[in-house]
């Protein structure tokens, strides 16, 4: 009877060690899954913050158009009126000679403005014969995340203005898109 008990005690130890090993493997898998989910949540958070930074830069650019529109010179070549290709790689403020865009620093991003000239009967502006169009390209940078937004902003005068009153400029966003 004593010999039978000794074999059972050894077997219980072996089964316990196997269960301990299985629980350790399950615990490691759960830890790896939690770590991966934490990384994904961090990436989503950075992407959201870069989108918010780009939207802030876009609003700052639109405010700049409203305040400084007389000082903005019109594109003088087709190449300079194209969307700036450097927006996908730009990280610092300054003038880009290939696109003619002056990039301005804002918190967590940049914006650039292009005066594209006047357009006849622009979309989303019923009753307006012509408007001056401005492209604002905004870059939001947060961690490894980059968001690029672009809007076309119109400056126009209403046609039903009293001729005795001074001409008042109106501004409106007529296009918005996310490039990256």
mmCIF file of C-alpha atoms in Angstrom:
data_model
loop_
_atom_site.group_PDB
_atom_site.id
_atom_site.type_symbol
_atom_site.label_atom_id
_atom_site.label_comp_id
_atom_site.label_asym_id
_atom_site.label_seq_id
_atom_site.Cartn_x
_atom_site.Cartn_y
_atom_site.Cartn_z
ATOM 1 C CA UNK A 1 0.000 0.000 0.000
ATOM 2 C CA UNK A 2 2.878 2.406 0.764
ATOM 3 C CA UNK A 3 4.370 1.814 -2.727
ATOM 4 C CA UNK A 4 1.073 2.725 -4.424
ATOM 5 C CA UNK A 5 0.907 6.048 -2.575
ATOM 6 C CA UNK A 6 4.397 7.101 -3.660
ATOM 7 C CA UNK A 7 3.580 6.611 -7.316
ATOM 8 C CA UNK A 8 0.379 8.681 -6.923
ATOM 9 C CA UNK A 9 2.224 11.544 -5.229
ATOM 10 C CA UNK A 10 4.723 11.740 -8.094
ATOM 11 C CA UNK A 11 1.927 11.647 -10.661
ATOM 12 C CA UNK A 12 0.107 14.541 -8.959
ATOM 13 C CA UNK A 13 3.296 16.625 -9.148
ATOM 14 C CA UNK A 14 3.660 15.894 -12.871
ATOM 15 C CA UNK A 15 0.014 16.830 -13.588
ATOM 16 C CA UNK A 16 0.402 20.014 -11.527
ATOM 17 C CA UNK A 17 3.505 21.027 -13.478
ATOM 18 C CA UNK A 18 1.739 20.417 -16.807
ATOM 19 C CA UNK A 19 -1.238 22.560 -15.682
ATOM 20 C CA UNK A 20 1.155 25.266 -14.507
ATOM 21 C CA UNK A 21 2.903 25.211 -17.896
ATOM 22 C CA UNK A 22 -0.449 25.485 -19.742
ATOM 23 C CA UNK A 23 -1.570 28.386 -17.558
ATOM 24 C CA UNK A 24 1.754 30.160 -18.170
ATOM 25 C CA UNK A 25 1.358 29.780 -21.943
ATOM 26 C CA UNK A 26 -2.225 31.121 -21.771
ATOM 27 C CA UNK A 27 -1.045 34.040 -19.590
ATOM 28 C CA UNK A 28 1.771 34.924 -22.026
ATOM 29 C CA UNK A 29 -0.673 34.873 -24.926
ATOM 30 C CA UNK A 30 -3.056 37.165 -23.066
ATOM 31 C CA UNK A 31 -0.209 39.573 -22.259
ATOM 32 C CA UNK A 32 0.900 39.685 -25.911
ATOM 33 C CA UNK A 33 -2.673 40.321 -27.029
ATOM 34 C CA UNK A 34 -3.076 43.149 -24.503
ATOM 35 C CA UNK A 35 0.218 44.708 -25.620
ATOM 36 C CA UNK A 36 -0.850 44.557 -29.272
ATOM 37 C CA UNK A 37 -4.215 46.144 -28.466
ATOM 38 C CA UNK A 38 -2.460 48.907 -26.529
ATOM 39 C CA UNK A 39 -0.236 49.656 -29.543
ATOM 40 C CA UNK A 40 -3.254 49.775 -31.863
ATOM 41 C CA UNK A 41 -5.116 52.092 -29.500
ATOM 42 C CA UNK A 42 -2.063 54.374 -29.364
ATOM 43 C CA UNK A 43 -1.890 54.483 -33.172
ATOM 44 C CA UNK A 44 -5.586 55.350 -33.431
ATOM 45 C CA UNK A 45 -5.105 58.087 -30.827
ATOM 46 C CA UNK A 46 -2.138 59.561 -32.728
ATOM 47 C CA UNK A 47 -4.082 59.446 -36.008
ATOM 48 C CA UNK A 48 -6.997 61.261 -34.359
ATOM 49 C CA UNK A 49 -4.690 63.879 -32.874
ATOM 50 C CA UNK A 50 -2.957 64.463 -36.218
ATOM 51 C CA UNK A 51 -6.386 64.899 -37.868
ATOM 52 C CA UNK A 52 -7.319 67.468 -35.231
ATOM 53 C CA UNK A 53 -3.974 69.249 -35.708
ATOM 54 C CA UNK A 54 -4.515 69.345 -39.489
ATOM 55 C CA UNK A 55 -8.024 70.738 -39.029
ATOM 56 C CA UNK A 56 -6.615 73.427 -36.715
ATOM 57 C CA UNK A 57 -3.961 74.294 -39.309
ATOM 58 C CA UNK A 58 -6.659 74.435 -41.995
ATOM 59 C CA UNK A 59 -8.717 76.878 -39.903
ATOM 60 C CA UNK A 60 -5.640 79.027 -39.291
ATOM 61 C CA UNK A 61 -4.956 79.107 -43.041
ATOM 62 C CA UNK A 62 -8.556 80.102 -43.755
ATOM 63 C CA UNK A 63 -8.294 82.886 -41.166
ATOM 64 C CA UNK A 64 -5.083 84.050 -42.837
ATOM 65 C CA UNK A 65 -6.885 84.229 -46.201
ATOM 66 C CA UNK A 66 -9.639 86.347 -44.661
ATOM 67 C CA UNK A 67 -7.145 88.756 -43.115
ATOM 68 C CA UNK A 68 -4.337 88.880 -45.688
ATOM 69 C CA UNK A 69 -6.079 88.213 -49.014
ATOM 70 C CA UNK A 70 -4.805 91.444 -50.656
ATOM 71 C CA UNK A 71 -1.200 90.393 -50.018
ATOM 72 C CA UNK A 72 -1.566 86.909 -51.551
ATOM 73 C CA UNK A 73 -0.237 86.838 -55.099
ATOM 74 C CA UNK A 74 -1.920 84.731 -57.750
ATOM 75 C CA UNK A 75 -0.295 81.599 -59.199
ATOM 76 C CA UNK A 76 1.730 82.618 -62.222
ATOM 77 C CA UNK A 77 2.233 79.151 -63.726
ATOM 78 C CA UNK A 78 0.179 75.976 -63.989
ATOM 79 C CA UNK A 79 2.790 74.057 -61.985
ATOM 80 C CA UNK A 80 2.464 76.529 -59.119
ATOM 81 C CA UNK A 81 -1.344 76.109 -59.046
ATOM 82 C CA UNK A 82 -1.215 72.314 -58.684
ATOM 83 C CA UNK A 83 -1.679 70.795 -55.212
ATOM 84 C CA UNK A 84 1.726 70.915 -53.506
ATOM 85 C CA UNK A 85 3.359 67.497 -53.781
ATOM 86 C CA UNK A 86 5.740 68.242 -50.905
ATOM 87 C CA UNK A 87 2.812 68.041 -48.450
ATOM 88 C CA UNK A 88 3.442 64.300 -48.118
ATOM 89 C CA UNK A 89 6.999 64.834 -46.867
ATOM 90 C CA UNK A 90 7.156 68.374 -45.484
ATOM 91 C CA UNK A 91 7.991 68.636 -41.760
ATOM 92 C CA UNK A 92 9.261 72.212 -41.332
ATOM 93 C CA UNK A 93 8.121 75.719 -42.264
ATOM 94 C CA UNK A 94 9.619 77.661 -45.150
ATOM 95 C CA UNK A 95 9.236 78.519 -48.822
ATOM 96 C CA UNK A 96 9.144 75.733 -51.410
ATOM 97 C CA UNK A 97 10.366 77.026 -54.795
ATOM 98 C CA UNK A 98 8.869 74.188 -56.864
ATOM 99 C CA UNK A 99 5.267 74.834 -55.747
ATOM 100 C CA UNK A 100 5.644 78.453 -54.683
ATOM 101 C CA UNK A 101 4.020 77.679 -51.312
ATOM 102 C CA UNK A 102 5.135 79.353 -48.107
ATOM 103 C CA UNK A 103 4.608 76.786 -45.332
ATOM 104 C CA UNK A 104 3.674 78.338 -41.985
ATOM 105 C CA UNK A 105 4.236 76.575 -38.642
ATOM 106 C CA UNK A 106 1.300 76.018 -36.272
ATOM 107 C CA UNK A 107 1.173 73.743 -33.194
ATOM 108 C CA UNK A 108 1.644 70.137 -34.398
ATOM 109 C CA UNK A 109 1.536 71.056 -38.075
ATOM 110 C CA UNK A 110 1.903 73.369 -41.050
ATOM 111 C CA UNK A 111 -0.274 75.109 -43.596
ATOM 112 C CA UNK A 112 0.305 76.631 -47.014
ATOM 113 C CA UNK A 113 -1.886 78.894 -49.156
ATOM 114 C CA UNK A 114 -2.123 79.163 -52.938
ATOM 115 C CA UNK A 115 -4.158 81.910 -54.657
ATOM 116 C CA UNK A 116 -5.512 80.058 -57.685
ATOM 117 C CA UNK A 117 -7.117 83.080 -59.332
ATOM 118 C CA UNK A 118 -10.731 83.760 -60.095
ATOM 119 C CA UNK A 119 -13.345 81.209 -61.062
ATOM 120 C CA UNK A 120 -16.624 81.765 -62.879
ATOM 121 C CA UNK A 121 -19.827 80.503 -61.201
ATOM 122 C CA UNK A 122 -18.091 78.519 -58.473
ATOM 123 C CA UNK A 123 -19.847 75.516 -56.975
ATOM 124 C CA UNK A 124 -21.858 75.950 -53.766
ATOM 125 C CA UNK A 125 -22.208 79.712 -54.345
ATOM 126 C CA UNK A 126 -25.538 80.253 -56.126
ATOM 127 C CA UNK A 127 -26.024 83.709 -57.571
ATOM 128 C CA UNK A 128 -22.314 84.530 -57.502
ATOM 129 C CA UNK A 129 -20.850 85.298 -60.925
ATOM 130 C CA UNK A 130 -17.187 84.966 -59.963
ATOM 131 C CA UNK A 131 -14.998 84.393 -56.949
ATOM 132 C CA UNK A 132 -11.310 84.339 -56.134
ATOM 133 C CA UNK A 133 -10.244 80.854 -55.078
ATOM 134 C CA UNK A 134 -7.580 79.928 -52.550
ATOM 135 C CA UNK A 135 -6.249 76.438 -51.825
ATOM 136 C CA UNK A 136 -5.230 75.848 -48.224
ATOM 137 C CA UNK A 137 -3.207 72.690 -47.631
ATOM 138 C CA UNK A 138 -2.769 71.697 -43.988
ATOM 139 C CA UNK A 139 -0.480 69.068 -42.493
ATOM 140 C CA UNK A 140 -1.085 67.608 -39.038
ATOM 141 C CA UNK A 141 1.864 65.823 -37.431
ATOM 142 C CA UNK A 142 1.562 63.761 -34.284
ATOM 143 C CA UNK A 143 4.090 61.050 -33.472
ATOM 144 C CA UNK A 144 4.439 58.829 -36.517
ATOM 145 C CA UNK A 145 1.040 59.914 -37.854
ATOM 146 C CA UNK A 146 0.588 62.477 -40.653
ATOM 147 C CA UNK A 147 -2.743 63.847 -41.873
ATOM 148 C CA UNK A 148 -3.078 66.118 -44.905
ATOM 149 C CA UNK A 149 -6.230 68.150 -45.450
ATOM 150 C CA UNK A 150 -7.024 70.509 -48.269
ATOM 151 C CA UNK A 151 -9.763 73.080 -48.705
ATOM 152 C CA UNK A 152 -10.670 75.505 -51.436
ATOM 153 C CA UNK A 153 -11.824 78.788 -50.015
ATOM 154 C CA UNK A 154 -13.731 81.382 -52.046
ATOM 155 C CA UNK A 155 -13.686 85.172 -51.690
ATOM 156 C CA UNK A 156 -16.610 86.893 -53.376
ATOM 157 C CA UNK A 157 -18.952 89.855 -53.329
ATOM 158 C CA UNK A 158 -22.694 89.430 -53.271
ATOM 159 C CA UNK A 159 -24.482 90.664 -56.382
ATOM 160 C CA UNK A 160 -27.415 92.214 -54.473
ATOM 161 C CA UNK A 161 -25.225 94.818 -52.744
ATOM 162 C CA UNK A 162 -26.425 98.411 -52.499
ATOM 163 C CA UNK A 163 -24.218 100.529 -54.827
ATOM 164 C CA UNK A 164 -23.988 103.252 -52.161
ATOM 165 C CA UNK A 165 -22.347 100.890 -49.651
ATOM 166 C CA UNK A 166 -18.682 99.865 -49.825
ATOM 167 C CA UNK A 167 -18.060 96.426 -51.316
ATOM 168 C CA UNK A 168 -17.870 93.808 -48.575
ATOM 169 C CA UNK A 169 -15.870 90.640 -49.092
ATOM 170 C CA UNK A 170 -17.461 87.303 -48.197
ATOM 171 C CA UNK A 171 -15.597 84.051 -47.635
ATOM 172 C CA UNK A 172 -16.755 80.458 -47.814
ATOM 173 C CA UNK A 173 -15.238 77.003 -47.906
ATOM 174 C CA UNK A 174 -16.391 75.375 -51.147
ATOM 175 C CA UNK A 175 -14.373 72.153 -51.060
ATOM 176 C CA UNK A 176 -12.740 69.994 -48.400
ATOM 177 C CA UNK A 177 -10.869 66.726 -48.737
ATOM 178 C CA UNK A 178 -8.486 64.530 -46.817
ATOM 179 C CA UNK A 179 -5.441 63.496 -48.819
ATOM 180 C CA UNK A 180 -3.656 61.333 -46.270
#
